[in-house]
PDB file of C-alpha atoms in Angstrom:
ATOM      1  CA  MET X   4       8.597  -1.458 -24.123  1.00 56.00           C
ATOM      2  CA  SER X   5       9.281  -3.191 -20.775  1.00 70.00           C
ATOM      3  CA  ALA X   6       7.957  -2.031 -17.399  1.00 70.00           C
ATOM      4  CA  THR X   7      11.496  -1.186 -16.307  1.00 74.00           C
ATOM      5  CA  ASP X   8      12.252   0.968 -19.370  1.00 81.00           C
ATOM      6  CA  PRO X   9      12.768   4.584 -18.196  1.00 78.00           C
ATOM      7  CA  ALA X  10      10.143   6.004 -20.553  1.00 83.00           C
ATOM      8  CA  SER X  11       7.627   3.347 -19.491  1.00 87.00           C
ATOM      9  CA  ARG X  12       8.279   4.005 -15.811  1.00 89.00           C
ATOM     10  CA  ARG X  13       7.810   7.740 -16.282  1.00 93.00           C
ATOM     11  CA  GLU X  14       4.518   7.196 -18.100  1.00 95.00           C
ATOM     12  CA  GLN X  15       3.245   4.772 -15.454  1.00 96.00           C
ATOM     13  CA  ALA X  16       4.264   7.187 -12.714  1.00 97.00           C
ATOM     14  CA  ARG X  17       2.469  10.040 -14.460  1.00 97.00           C
ATOM     15  CA  LEU X  18      -0.668   7.922 -14.677  1.00 97.00           C
ATOM     16  CA  LEU X  19      -0.477   6.992 -10.999  1.00 98.00           C
ATOM     17  CA  HIS X  20      -0.291  10.666 -10.080  1.00 98.00           C
ATOM     18  CA  GLU X  21      -3.322  11.450 -12.239  1.00 98.00           C
ATOM     19  CA  LEU X  22      -5.351   8.695 -10.578  1.00 98.00           C
ATOM     20  CA  HIS X  23      -5.202  10.484  -7.209  1.00 98.00           C
ATOM     21  CA  ARG X  24      -8.239  12.735  -7.503  1.00 96.00           C
ATOM     22  CA  PRO X  25      -9.989  14.058  -4.379  1.00 96.00           C
ATOM     23  CA  GLY X  26     -13.629  13.120  -4.685  1.00 93.00           C
ATOM     24  CA  GLU X  27     -12.902  10.402  -7.253  1.00 97.00           C
ATOM     25  CA  PRO X  28     -10.688   8.090  -5.207  1.00 98.00           C
ATOM     26  CA  LEU X  29      -8.280   5.490  -6.488  1.00 98.00           C
ATOM     27  CA  VAL X  30      -9.372   2.200  -4.899  1.00 98.00           C
ATOM     28  CA  LEU X  31      -6.569  -0.244  -4.141  1.00 98.00           C
ATOM     29  CA  ALA X  32      -7.426  -3.835  -3.229  1.00 98.00           C
ATOM     30  CA  ASN X  33      -3.903  -4.680  -2.107  1.00 98.00           C
ATOM     31  CA  ALA X  34      -2.288  -7.781  -3.570  1.00 98.00           C
ATOM     32  CA  TRP X  35       0.676  -9.866  -2.428  1.00 98.00           C
ATOM     33  CA  ASP X  36       1.676 -12.144  -5.328  1.00 98.00           C
ATOM     34  CA  VAL X  37       1.133 -12.659  -9.048  1.00 98.00           C
ATOM     35  CA  PRO X  38      -2.259 -14.449  -8.916  1.00 98.00           C
ATOM     36  CA  SER X  39      -3.747 -11.957  -6.454  1.00 98.00           C
ATOM     37  CA  ALA X  40      -2.431  -9.017  -8.502  1.00 98.00           C
ATOM     38  CA  ARG X  41      -3.912 -10.414 -11.697  1.00 98.00           C
ATOM     39  CA  LEU X  42      -7.247 -11.100 -10.016  1.00 98.00           C
ATOM     40  CA  VAL X  43      -7.375  -7.527  -8.707  1.00 98.00           C
ATOM     41  CA  ALA X  44      -6.462  -6.145 -12.133  1.00 98.00           C
ATOM     42  CA  ALA X  45      -9.124  -8.262 -13.833  1.00 97.00           C
ATOM     43  CA  ALA X  46     -11.735  -6.969 -11.375  1.00 98.00           C
ATOM     44  CA  GLY X  47     -11.247  -3.432 -12.671  1.00 97.00           C
ATOM     45  CA  ALA X  48      -8.332  -1.949 -10.743  1.00 98.00           C
ATOM     46  CA  ARG X  49      -6.716   1.128 -12.292  1.00 98.00           C
ATOM     47  CA  ALA X  50      -3.476   0.492 -10.394  1.00 98.00           C
ATOM     48  CA  VAL X  51      -2.130  -2.338  -8.257  1.00 98.00           C
ATOM     49  CA  ALA X  52      -0.721  -1.957  -4.769  1.00 98.00           C
ATOM     50  CA  THR X  53       1.036  -4.436  -2.539  1.00 98.00           C
ATOM     51  CA  ALA X  54       0.493  -4.619   1.217  1.00 98.00           C
ATOM     52  CA  SER X  55       3.579  -5.177   3.341  1.00 98.00           C
ATOM     53  CA  ALA X  56       1.725  -7.437   5.783  1.00 98.00           C
ATOM     54  CA  SER X  57       0.306  -9.631   3.017  1.00 98.00           C
ATOM     55  CA  VAL X  58       3.663  -9.938   1.236  1.00 98.00           C
ATOM     56  CA  SER X  59       5.469 -10.671   4.502  1.00 98.00           C
ATOM     57  CA  TRP X  60       3.013 -13.395   5.503  1.00 98.00           C
ATOM     58  CA  SER X  61       3.283 -15.036   2.094  1.00 97.00           C
ATOM     59  CA  LEU X  62       7.076 -15.107   2.565  1.00 97.00           C
ATOM     60  CA  GLY X  63       6.729 -16.740   5.965  1.00 97.00           C
ATOM     61  CA  ARG X  64       7.686 -13.622   7.888  1.00 97.00           C
ATOM     62  CA  ALA X  65       5.910 -11.291  10.293  1.00 96.00           C
ATOM     63  CA  ASP X  66       4.952  -7.791   9.218  1.00 95.00           C
ATOM     64  CA  GLY X  67       6.787  -4.909  10.828  1.00 92.00           C
ATOM     65  CA  GLY X  68      10.353  -5.477   9.670  1.00 91.00           C
ATOM     66  CA  GLY X  69      10.349  -9.265   9.560  1.00 93.00           C
ATOM     67  CA  ALA X  70      10.623  -9.684   5.799  1.00 95.00           C
ATOM     68  CA  ASP X  71      13.835  -9.793   3.805  1.00 97.00           C
ATOM     69  CA  PRO X  72      13.897  -6.584   1.696  1.00 97.00           C
ATOM     70  CA  GLU X  73      15.426  -8.434  -1.267  1.00 98.00           C
ATOM     71  CA  GLN X  74      12.552 -10.919  -1.232  1.00 98.00           C
ATOM     72  CA  VAL X  75      10.012  -8.096  -0.970  1.00 98.00           C
ATOM     73  CA  LEU X  76      11.579  -6.318  -3.949  1.00 98.00           C
ATOM     74  CA  ALA X  77      11.710  -9.564  -5.933  1.00 98.00           C
ATOM     75  CA  ARG X  78       8.010 -10.095  -5.274  1.00 98.00           C
ATOM     76  CA  THR X  79       7.320  -6.502  -6.330  1.00 98.00           C
ATOM     77  CA  ALA X  80       9.148  -7.111  -9.612  1.00 98.00           C
ATOM     78  CA  GLN X  81       6.998 -10.204 -10.227  1.00 98.00           C
ATOM     79  CA  VAL X  82       3.834  -8.179  -9.698  1.00 98.00           C
ATOM     80  CA  VAL X  83       5.054  -5.415 -12.018  1.00 97.00           C
ATOM     81  CA  ARG X  84       5.750  -7.935 -14.768  1.00 96.00           C
ATOM     82  CA  ALA X  85       2.366  -9.605 -14.271  1.00 97.00           C
ATOM     83  CA  VAL X  86       0.106  -6.581 -14.719  1.00 97.00           C
ATOM     84  CA  GLY X  87       0.054  -3.767 -17.252  1.00 93.00           C
ATOM     85  CA  LEU X  88      -0.875  -1.200 -14.636  1.00 97.00           C
ATOM     86  CA  PRO X  89       1.028   1.206 -12.396  1.00 98.00           C
ATOM     87  CA  VAL X  90       2.278  -0.642  -9.317  1.00 98.00           C
ATOM     88  CA  THR X  91       2.874   0.945  -5.936  1.00 98.00           C
ATOM     89  CA  ALA X  92       4.691  -1.008  -3.238  1.00 98.00           C
ATOM     90  CA  ASP X  93       4.327  -0.888   0.524  1.00 98.00           C
ATOM     91  CA  LEU X  94       7.873  -0.864   1.899  1.00 98.00           C
ATOM     92  CA  GLU X  95       7.039  -0.224   5.570  1.00 97.00           C
ATOM     93  CA  GLY X  96       9.613   2.284   6.857  1.00 97.00           C
ATOM     94  CA  GLY X  97      11.971   1.793   3.927  1.00 97.00           C
ATOM     95  CA  TYR X  98      13.844  -1.238   5.282  1.00 97.00           C
ATOM     96  CA  ALA X  99      16.755   0.916   6.443  1.00 97.00           C
ATOM     97  CA  ASP X 100      18.092   2.443   9.631  1.00 96.00           C
ATOM     98  CA  THR X 101      19.050   5.739   8.031  1.00 97.00           C
ATOM     99  CA  ALA X 102      17.642   8.202   5.531  1.00 98.00           C
ATOM    100  CA  ALA X 103      20.486   7.358   3.147  1.00 98.00           C
ATOM    101  CA  GLY X 104      19.495   3.716   3.430  1.00 98.00           C
ATOM    102  CA  VAL X 105      15.924   4.599   2.506  1.00 98.00           C
ATOM    103  CA  GLY X 106      17.275   6.284  -0.620  1.00 98.00           C
ATOM    104  CA  GLU X 107      19.091   3.077  -1.540  1.00 98.00           C
ATOM    105  CA  THR X 108      15.903   1.056  -1.027  1.00 98.00           C
ATOM    106  CA  ILE X 109      14.002   3.423  -3.306  1.00 98.00           C
ATOM    107  CA  ALA X 110      16.648   3.113  -6.013  1.00 98.00           C
ATOM    108  CA  ALA X 111      16.254  -0.671  -5.824  1.00 98.00           C
ATOM    109  CA  LEU X 112      12.466  -0.349  -5.911  1.00 98.00           C
ATOM    110  CA  LEU X 113      12.569   1.741  -9.078  1.00 97.00           C
ATOM    111  CA  ALA X 114      14.639  -0.968 -10.732  1.00 97.00           C
ATOM    112  CA  THR X 115      11.663  -3.327 -10.311  1.00 97.00           C
ATOM    113  CA  GLY X 116       9.443  -1.041 -12.412  1.00 97.00           C
ATOM    114  CA  ALA X 117       7.238   0.055  -9.519  1.00 98.00           C
ATOM    115  CA  VAL X 118       6.233   3.733  -9.675  1.00 98.00           C
ATOM    116  CA  GLY X 119       4.790   4.321  -6.218  1.00 98.00           C
ATOM    117  CA  VAL X 120       5.775   3.629  -2.633  1.00 98.00           C
ATOM    118  CA  ASN X 121       4.243   3.726   0.825  1.00 98.00           C
ATOM    119  CA  LEU X 122       6.614   4.816   3.587  1.00 98.00           C
ATOM    120  CA  GLU X 123       5.564   4.672   7.244  1.00 97.00           C
ATOM    121  CA  ASP X 124       6.871   7.034   9.899  1.00 96.00           C
ATOM    122  CA  GLU X 125       6.764   4.149  12.415  1.00 93.00           C
ATOM    123  CA  GLY X 126       6.406   6.645  15.244  1.00 89.00           C
ATOM    124  CA  ARG X 127       9.842   8.184  14.589  1.00 95.00           C
ATOM    125  CA  PRO X 128      10.533  11.786  15.589  1.00 95.00           C
ATOM    126  CA  LEU X 129       9.054  14.092  12.982  1.00 96.00           C
ATOM    127  CA  GLU X 130      12.351  15.499  11.701  1.00 97.00           C
ATOM    128  CA  GLU X 131      13.831  12.032  11.245  1.00 98.00           C
ATOM    129  CA  ALA X 132      10.712  10.768   9.470  1.00 98.00           C
ATOM    130  CA  ALA X 133      10.695  13.811   7.172  1.00 98.00           C
ATOM    131  CA  GLU X 134      14.364  13.256   6.301  1.00 98.00           C
ATOM    132  CA  ARG X 135      13.506   9.740   5.171  1.00 98.00           C
ATOM    133  CA  ILE X 136      10.757  11.056   2.902  1.00 98.00           C
ATOM    134  CA  ALA X 137      13.193  13.606   1.482  1.00 98.00           C
ATOM    135  CA  ALA X 138      15.715  10.836   0.807  1.00 98.00           C
ATOM    136  CA  ALA X 139      13.097   8.853  -1.089  1.00 98.00           C
ATOM    137  CA  ARG X 140      12.214  11.906  -3.149  1.00 98.00           C
ATOM    138  CA  ALA X 141      15.868  12.599  -3.925  1.00 98.00           C
ATOM    139  CA  ALA X 142      16.514   9.011  -5.030  1.00 98.00           C
ATOM    140  CA  ALA X 143      13.558   9.138  -7.402  1.00 98.00           C
ATOM    141  CA  ASP X 144      14.715  12.479  -8.784  1.00 97.00           C
ATOM    142  CA  VAL X 145      18.167  11.038  -9.479  1.00 97.00           C
ATOM    143  CA  ALA X 146      16.533   8.138 -11.328  1.00 95.00           C
ATOM    144  CA  GLY X 147      14.395  10.544 -13.346  1.00 96.00           C
ATOM    145  CA  VAL X 148      11.139   8.881 -12.312  1.00 96.00           C
ATOM    146  CA  PRO X 149       8.315  10.920 -10.706  1.00 97.00           C
ATOM    147  CA  LEU X 150       7.712   8.251  -8.066  1.00 98.00           C
ATOM    148  CA  PHE X 151       4.454   8.723  -6.154  1.00 98.00           C
ATOM    149  CA  VAL X 152       5.588   8.882  -2.524  1.00 98.00           C
ATOM    150  CA  ASN X 153       2.738   8.149  -0.131  1.00 98.00           C
ATOM    151  CA  ALA X 154       3.758   9.167   3.394  1.00 98.00           C
ATOM    152  CA  ARG X 155       2.000   7.328   6.191  1.00 98.00           C
ATOM    153  CA  THR X 156       1.602   8.384   9.792  1.00 97.00           C
ATOM    154  CA  ASP X 157       0.610   5.866  12.447  1.00 94.00           C
ATOM    155  CA  VAL X 158      -0.659   8.404  14.963  1.00 94.00           C
ATOM    156  CA  PHE X 159      -4.212   7.048  14.804  1.00 94.00           C
ATOM    157  CA  LEU X 160      -3.437   3.409  13.972  1.00 91.00           C
ATOM    158  CA  HIS X 161      -1.141   2.944  16.970  1.00 90.00           C
ATOM    159  CA  GLY X 162      -2.933   5.386  19.256  1.00 90.00           C
ATOM    160  CA  ILE X 163       0.046   7.699  19.738  1.00 89.00           C
ATOM    161  CA  GLY X 164      -0.600  10.428  22.289  1.00 89.00           C
ATOM    162  CA  ALA X 165      -3.868  11.505  23.850  1.00 92.00           C
ATOM    163  CA  PRO X 166      -6.936  10.983  21.631  1.00 91.00           C
ATOM    164  CA  GLU X 167      -7.772  14.683  21.593  1.00 91.00           C
ATOM    165  CA  ASP X 168      -4.237  15.539  20.392  1.00 92.00           C
ATOM    166  CA  ARG X 169      -4.041  13.031  17.542  1.00 94.00           C
ATOM    167  CA  PRO X 170      -5.712  15.080  14.792  1.00 94.00           C
ATOM    168  CA  GLU X 171      -3.356  18.025  15.350  1.00 96.00           C
ATOM    169  CA  GLU X 172      -0.296  15.770  15.583  1.00 96.00           C
ATOM    170  CA  ALA X 173      -1.270  13.893  12.424  1.00 97.00           C
ATOM    171  CA  VAL X 174      -1.699  17.155  10.504  1.00 97.00           C
ATOM    172  CA  ARG X 175       1.628  18.483  11.809  1.00 97.00           C
ATOM    173  CA  ARG X 176       3.395  15.361  10.616  1.00 97.00           C
ATOM    174  CA  LEU X 177       1.646  15.113   7.271  1.00 98.00           C
ATOM    175  CA  ARG X 178       2.337  18.729   6.371  1.00 98.00           C
ATOM    176  CA  ALA X 179       6.015  18.187   7.160  1.00 98.00           C
ATOM    177  CA  TYR X 180       6.090  15.087   4.958  1.00 98.00           C
ATOM    178  CA  VAL X 181       4.510  16.997   2.072  1.00 98.00           C
ATOM    179  CA  GLU X 182       7.114  19.739   2.482  1.00 98.00           C
ATOM    180  CA  ALA X 183       9.795  17.025   2.394  1.00 98.00           C
ATOM    181  CA  GLY X 184       8.550  15.733  -0.942  1.00 98.00           C
ATOM    182  CA  ALA X 185       5.605  13.423  -0.345  1.00 98.00           C
ATOM    183  CA  ASP X 186       2.971  13.393  -3.086  1.00 98.00           C
ATOM    184  CA  GLY X 187       0.202  11.897  -0.959  1.00 98.00           C
ATOM    185  CA  VAL X 188      -0.500  11.128   2.689  1.00 98.00           C
ATOM    186  CA  PHE X 189      -1.870   7.996   4.326  1.00 98.00           C
ATOM    187  CA  VAL X 190      -3.685   7.932   7.667  1.00 98.00           C
ATOM    188  CA  PRO X 191      -4.730   4.386   8.602  1.00 97.00           C
ATOM    189  CA  GLY X 192      -6.886   3.965  11.680  1.00 95.00           C
ATOM    190  CA  VAL X 193      -9.361   6.722  10.823  1.00 95.00           C
ATOM    191  CA  SER X 194     -12.970   6.006   9.866  1.00 94.00           C
ATOM    192  CA  ASP X 195     -14.885   8.885  11.447  1.00 94.00           C
ATOM    193  CA  PRO X 196     -16.247  11.090   8.614  1.00 97.00           C
ATOM    194  CA  GLU X 197     -15.698  14.314  10.541  1.00 96.00           C
ATOM    195  CA  THR X 198     -12.041  13.502  11.186  1.00 96.00           C
ATOM    196  CA  ILE X 199     -11.475  12.418   7.585  1.00 97.00           C
ATOM    197  CA  ALA X 200     -13.014  15.634   6.260  1.00 97.00           C
ATOM    198  CA  ALA X 201     -10.835  17.678   8.614  1.00 97.00           C
ATOM    199  CA  LEU X 202      -7.694  15.902   7.393  1.00 98.00           C
ATOM    200  CA  VAL X 203      -8.660  16.514   3.772  1.00 98.00           C
ATOM    201  CA  ALA X 204      -9.079  20.209   4.499  1.00 97.00           C
ATOM    202  CA  ALA X 205      -5.909  20.585   6.566  1.00 98.00           C
ATOM    203  CA  VAL X 206      -3.311  18.764   4.455  1.00 98.00           C
ATOM    204  CA  PRO X 207      -2.399  20.000   0.934  1.00 96.00           C
ATOM    205  CA  ALA X 208      -2.023  16.548  -0.610  1.00 98.00           C
ATOM    206  CA  PRO X 209      -4.255  13.635  -1.686  1.00 98.00           C
ATOM    207  CA  LEU X 210      -5.502  11.744   1.370  1.00 98.00           C
ATOM    208  CA  ASN X 211      -5.371   7.938   1.549  1.00 98.00           C
ATOM    209  CA  VAL X 212      -7.444   6.043   4.111  1.00 98.00           C
ATOM    210  CA  LEU X 213      -7.566   2.373   5.064  1.00 98.00           C
ATOM    211  CA  ALA X 214     -10.996   0.808   4.582  1.00 98.00           C
ATOM    212  CA  GLY X 215     -12.667  -2.347   5.831  1.00 96.00           C
ATOM    213  CA  PRO X 216     -15.809  -3.557   7.567  1.00 95.00           C
ATOM    214  CA  GLY X 217     -17.476  -0.616   9.299  1.00 93.00           C
ATOM    215  CA  SER X 218     -15.766   2.014   7.152  1.00 96.00           C
ATOM    216  CA  PRO X 219     -17.740   4.516   5.109  1.00 97.00           C
ATOM    217  CA  SER X 220     -18.412   3.279   1.578  1.00 97.00           C
ATOM    218  CA  VAL X 221     -16.362   4.306  -1.443  1.00 98.00           C
ATOM    219  CA  ALA X 222     -19.110   6.755  -2.415  1.00 98.00           C
ATOM    220  CA  GLU X 223     -19.205   8.261   1.082  1.00 98.00           C
ATOM    221  CA  LEU X 224     -15.417   8.613   1.228  1.00 98.00           C
ATOM    222  CA  ALA X 225     -15.477  10.255  -2.186  1.00 98.00           C
ATOM    223  CA  LYS X 226     -17.898  12.882  -0.896  1.00 98.00           C
ATOM    224  CA  LEU X 227     -15.488  13.603   1.949  1.00 98.00           C
ATOM    225  CA  GLY X 228     -12.762  14.401  -0.573  1.00 98.00           C
ATOM    226  CA  VAL X 229     -10.646  11.252  -0.107  1.00 98.00           C
ATOM    227  CA  ALA X 230      -8.304  10.589  -3.052  1.00 98.00           C
ATOM    228  CA  ARG X 231      -7.196   7.020  -2.327  1.00 98.00           C
ATOM    229  CA  ILE X 232      -8.743   4.049  -0.532  1.00 98.00           C
ATOM    230  CA  SER X 233      -6.679   1.016   0.449  1.00 98.00           C
ATOM    231  CA  LEU X 234      -7.787  -2.381   1.734  1.00 98.00           C
ATOM    232  CA  GLY X 235      -4.353  -3.096   3.203  1.00 98.00           C
ATOM    233  CA  PRO X 236      -4.006  -6.742   4.250  1.00 98.00           C
ATOM    234  CA  GLY X 237      -7.782  -7.255   4.048  1.00 98.00           C
ATOM    235  CA  LEU X 238      -7.781  -9.541   1.009  1.00 98.00           C
ATOM    236  CA  ALA X 239      -5.003 -11.722   2.425  1.00 98.00           C
ATOM    237  CA  GLU X 240      -6.890 -12.007   5.714  1.00 98.00           C
ATOM    238  CA  VAL X 241      -9.963 -13.227   3.836  1.00 98.00           C
ATOM    239  CA  ALA X 242      -7.881 -15.707   1.818  1.00 97.00           C
ATOM    240  CA  TYR X 243      -6.195 -17.204   4.867  1.00 98.00           C
ATOM    241  CA  ALA X 244      -9.526 -17.382   6.682  1.00 98.00           C
ATOM    242  CA  ALA X 245     -10.849 -19.490   3.798  1.00 97.00           C
ATOM    243  CA  VAL X 246      -7.872 -21.840   4.187  1.00 98.00           C
ATOM    244  CA  ARG X 247      -8.569 -22.234   7.892  1.00 98.00           C
ATOM    245  CA  ARG X 248     -12.283 -22.912   7.352  1.00 97.00           C
ATOM    246  CA  ALA X 249     -11.595 -25.586   4.753  1.00 97.00           C
ATOM    247  CA  ALA X 250      -8.849 -27.228   6.808  1.00 98.00           C
ATOM    248  CA  GLU X 251     -10.926 -27.230   9.995  1.00 98.00           C
ATOM    249  CA  GLU X 252     -13.859 -28.742   8.122  1.00 97.00           C
ATOM    250  CA  VAL X 253     -11.909 -31.641   6.644  1.00 98.00           C
ATOM    251  CA  TYR X 254     -10.074 -32.441   9.880  1.00 98.00           C
ATOM    252  CA  GLY X 255     -13.079 -31.798  12.101  1.00 98.00           C
ATOM    253  CA  HIS X 256     -15.972 -33.224  10.096  1.00 97.00           C
ATOM    254  CA  GLY X 257     -14.383 -35.099   7.244  1.00 98.00           C
ATOM    255  CA  THR X 258     -16.348 -33.090   4.692  1.00 97.00           C
ATOM    256  CA  PHE X 259     -15.322 -30.780   1.879  1.00 97.00           C
ATOM    257  CA  THR X 260     -18.074 -28.197   1.352  1.00 97.00           C
ATOM    258  CA  ALA X 261     -15.732 -25.250   2.001  1.00 96.00           C
ATOM    259  CA  LEU X 262     -13.845 -26.169  -1.161  1.00 96.00           C
ATOM    260  CA  ALA X 263     -16.911 -25.637  -3.350  1.00 95.00           C
ATOM    261  CA  ASP X 264     -16.317 -21.939  -4.039  1.00 90.00           C
ATOM    262  CA  GLY X 265     -12.612 -22.187  -4.806  1.00 94.00           C
ATOM    263  CA  LEU X 266     -11.043 -21.041  -8.035  1.00 94.00           C
ATOM    264  CA  GLY X 267     -10.332 -23.929 -10.382  1.00 94.00           C
ATOM    265  CA  TYR X 268      -6.910 -25.394 -11.069  1.00 94.00           C
ATOM    266  CA  PRO X 269      -6.833 -24.219 -14.705  1.00 95.00           C
ATOM    267  CA  GLU X 270      -7.608 -20.629 -13.780  1.00 95.00           C
ATOM    268  CA  LEU X 271      -5.032 -20.470 -10.983  1.00 95.00           C
ATOM    269  CA  ASN X 272      -2.466 -22.114 -13.238  1.00 95.00           C
ATOM    270  CA  ARG X 273      -3.169 -19.466 -15.879  1.00 95.00           C
ATOM    271  CA  LEU X 274      -2.998 -16.650 -13.342  1.00 95.00           C
ATOM    272  CA  SER X 275       0.391 -17.884 -12.154  1.00 95.00           C
ATOM    273  CA  ALA X 276       1.950 -18.359 -15.582  1.00 90.00           C
ATOM    274  CA  GLY X 277       4.916 -16.182 -16.473  1.00 79.00           C
TER     275      GLY X 277
END
């Protein structure tokens, strides 16, 4: 049974929903291509997620609307085919100007075999952002796939409004997105345990946070009731930093020590095989 078979998609979607358990979070080390997805899966991932920034950079485009949606969807399809796990894709704001356009993007995403999606509000007015979530939900319903819609607000990440007003504004938005059909909510830019616990208590949906250096540990976030932890573009940032270190060493010192810890040619060739 292929990943794009309707029954397979429904089963993968059901599993992705079940993996969102407050207090036992789904950890997503976000990938961007076939080798990175297979490495993440081999490390013990229960699902695979893409990160829009990482995918965009690998396509030679800037994050934040710079990538060609068709290329992003093609990359998503490659990842789906490469791993036998539920795949959720980060599609920024849905790569569309209208709610109807978001619905069309979701229909195309489901054709790749992905069973989850991240949709950002991108600072849009609440009603407009909620309409886009509703359009995604409707498109999935038409396709007969219980797509896990993860609605993201950038209130904290982009510092929207006065600091003291952000928790209330984030909750207002997230509740509206849940009412519109979101299955989970994503609040990047938050690492304070008190704020995270308050969000968990205030929003009736699994909470996703973005983690990195300085964040509470997986165990600590679990105790706060978090249901999903994402690394976002973190792995890609580490990978590109390794490229820069190795390149600067060879051009600056004429030595090659930074290459010592690289994955071997045979393994990368195997990871990239169709």
